Amino acid sequence: MDGGTGSTLPSWARAAEPLVPSANIPAVVKEVRKALKEIQRASDEIARLSRKRTGREIGQQLLTLSTETRERARETSQAIRTAFASAEDGTADHATLTALSEEFKATLRRFQQVLVARDASPSA
C-alpha cells in the first residue's frame, strides 16, 4: 500500500481499457461498408478471371484474391462482433448493426458461390 492512505488501487482497477468493449458505431458501419465493396469487387474479379483460360498466372491471381478476401472477411466479422458487444439490444445502433450483419452475410454467400462455381467449372 502507500503508507496507510488507502489510495493505491489494484492494477485491475487502473486498467486503461474498459471492461465492456465500446465501439464507434458510425465508424464501424463506414469500415464495414468499405469492406463489403472490396469483397464484392473481389467476387467480380474472381468471376472474371474464372472465365479466362486457366494458367499458372491466373491460378496464382485467384489464390491471392481469395486469400486476401478471406482475411478481409475475418477482420470485418471481428469488427461487427465487437460493435455488437457495445450496442444494447433494441437500440438504433443495434438495428443498424443487425442490418449490416445481414448484408455482410449475403456478400459472403455471393463470394462463396463464385468460388464454388469456379471450382465446379470444367476449365478449373
PDB file of N, CA, C and O in Angstrom, residues 4 11 53 68 86-88 96 117:
ATOM      1  N   GLY A   4      -0.698   3.664   4.220  1.00  0.00           N
ATOM      2  CA  GLY A   4      -1.916   3.740   5.003  1.00  0.00           C
ATOM      3  C   GLY A   4      -2.973   4.707   4.505  1.00  0.00           C
ATOM      4  O   GLY A   4      -4.020   4.838   5.118  1.00  0.00           O
ATOM      5  N   SER A  11      -4.024  -3.193  -9.738  1.00  0.00           N
ATOM      6  CA  SER A  11      -3.769  -2.942 -11.158  1.00  0.00           C
ATOM      7  C   SER A  11      -5.002  -3.158 -12.023  1.00  0.00           C
ATOM      8  O   SER A  11      -5.215  -2.440 -12.996  1.00  0.00           O
ATOM      9  N   ARG A  53      -8.969 -18.567 -69.790  1.00  0.00           N
ATOM     10  CA  ARG A  53      -8.308 -19.876 -69.791  1.00  0.00           C
ATOM     11  C   ARG A  53      -7.464 -19.986 -68.531  1.00  0.00           C
ATOM     12  O   ARG A  53      -6.898 -19.000 -68.065  1.00  0.00           O
ATOM     13  N   GLU A  68      -6.740 -12.960 -49.713  1.00  0.00           N
ATOM     14  CA  GLU A  68      -6.900 -11.586 -49.219  1.00  0.00           C
ATOM     15  C   GLU A  68      -8.351 -11.308 -48.832  1.00  0.00           C
ATOM     16  O   GLU A  68      -8.620 -10.647 -47.825  1.00  0.00           O
ATOM     17  N   SER A  86     -20.941  -3.751 -27.898  1.00  0.00           N
ATOM     18  CA  SER A  86     -21.115  -2.450 -27.259  1.00  0.00           C
ATOM     19  C   SER A  86     -22.482  -1.817 -27.534  1.00  0.00           C
ATOM     20  O   SER A  86     -22.794  -0.765 -26.982  1.00  0.00           O
ATOM     21  N   ALA A  87     -23.297  -2.441 -28.361  1.00  0.00           N
ATOM     22  CA  ALA A  87     -24.622  -1.898 -28.682  1.00  0.00           C
ATOM     23  C   ALA A  87     -25.695  -2.659 -27.901  1.00  0.00           C
ATOM     24  O   ALA A  87     -25.741  -3.884 -27.941  1.00  0.00           O
ATOM     25  N   GLU A  88     -26.509  -1.930 -27.207  1.00  0.00           N
ATOM     26  CA  GLU A  88     -27.584  -2.559 -26.440  1.00  0.00           C
ATOM     27  C   GLU A  88     -28.692  -3.036 -27.366  1.00  0.00           C
ATOM     28  O   GLU A  88     -29.008  -2.394 -28.371  1.00  0.00           O
ATOM     29  N   THR A  96     -29.065  -1.091 -36.731  1.00  0.00           N
ATOM     30  CA  THR A  96     -28.158  -0.798 -37.830  1.00  0.00           C
ATOM     31  C   THR A  96     -27.147  -1.923 -38.004  1.00  0.00           C
ATOM     32  O   THR A  96     -26.886  -2.378 -39.124  1.00  0.00           O
ATOM     33  N   ALA A 117     -18.588 -21.983 -57.966  1.00  0.00           N
ATOM     34  CA  ALA A 117     -18.777 -22.026 -59.419  1.00  0.00           C
ATOM     35  C   ALA A 117     -17.426 -22.137 -60.120  1.00  0.00           C
ATOM     36  O   ALA A 117     -17.280 -22.873 -61.103  1.00  0.00           O
TER      37      ALA A 117
END
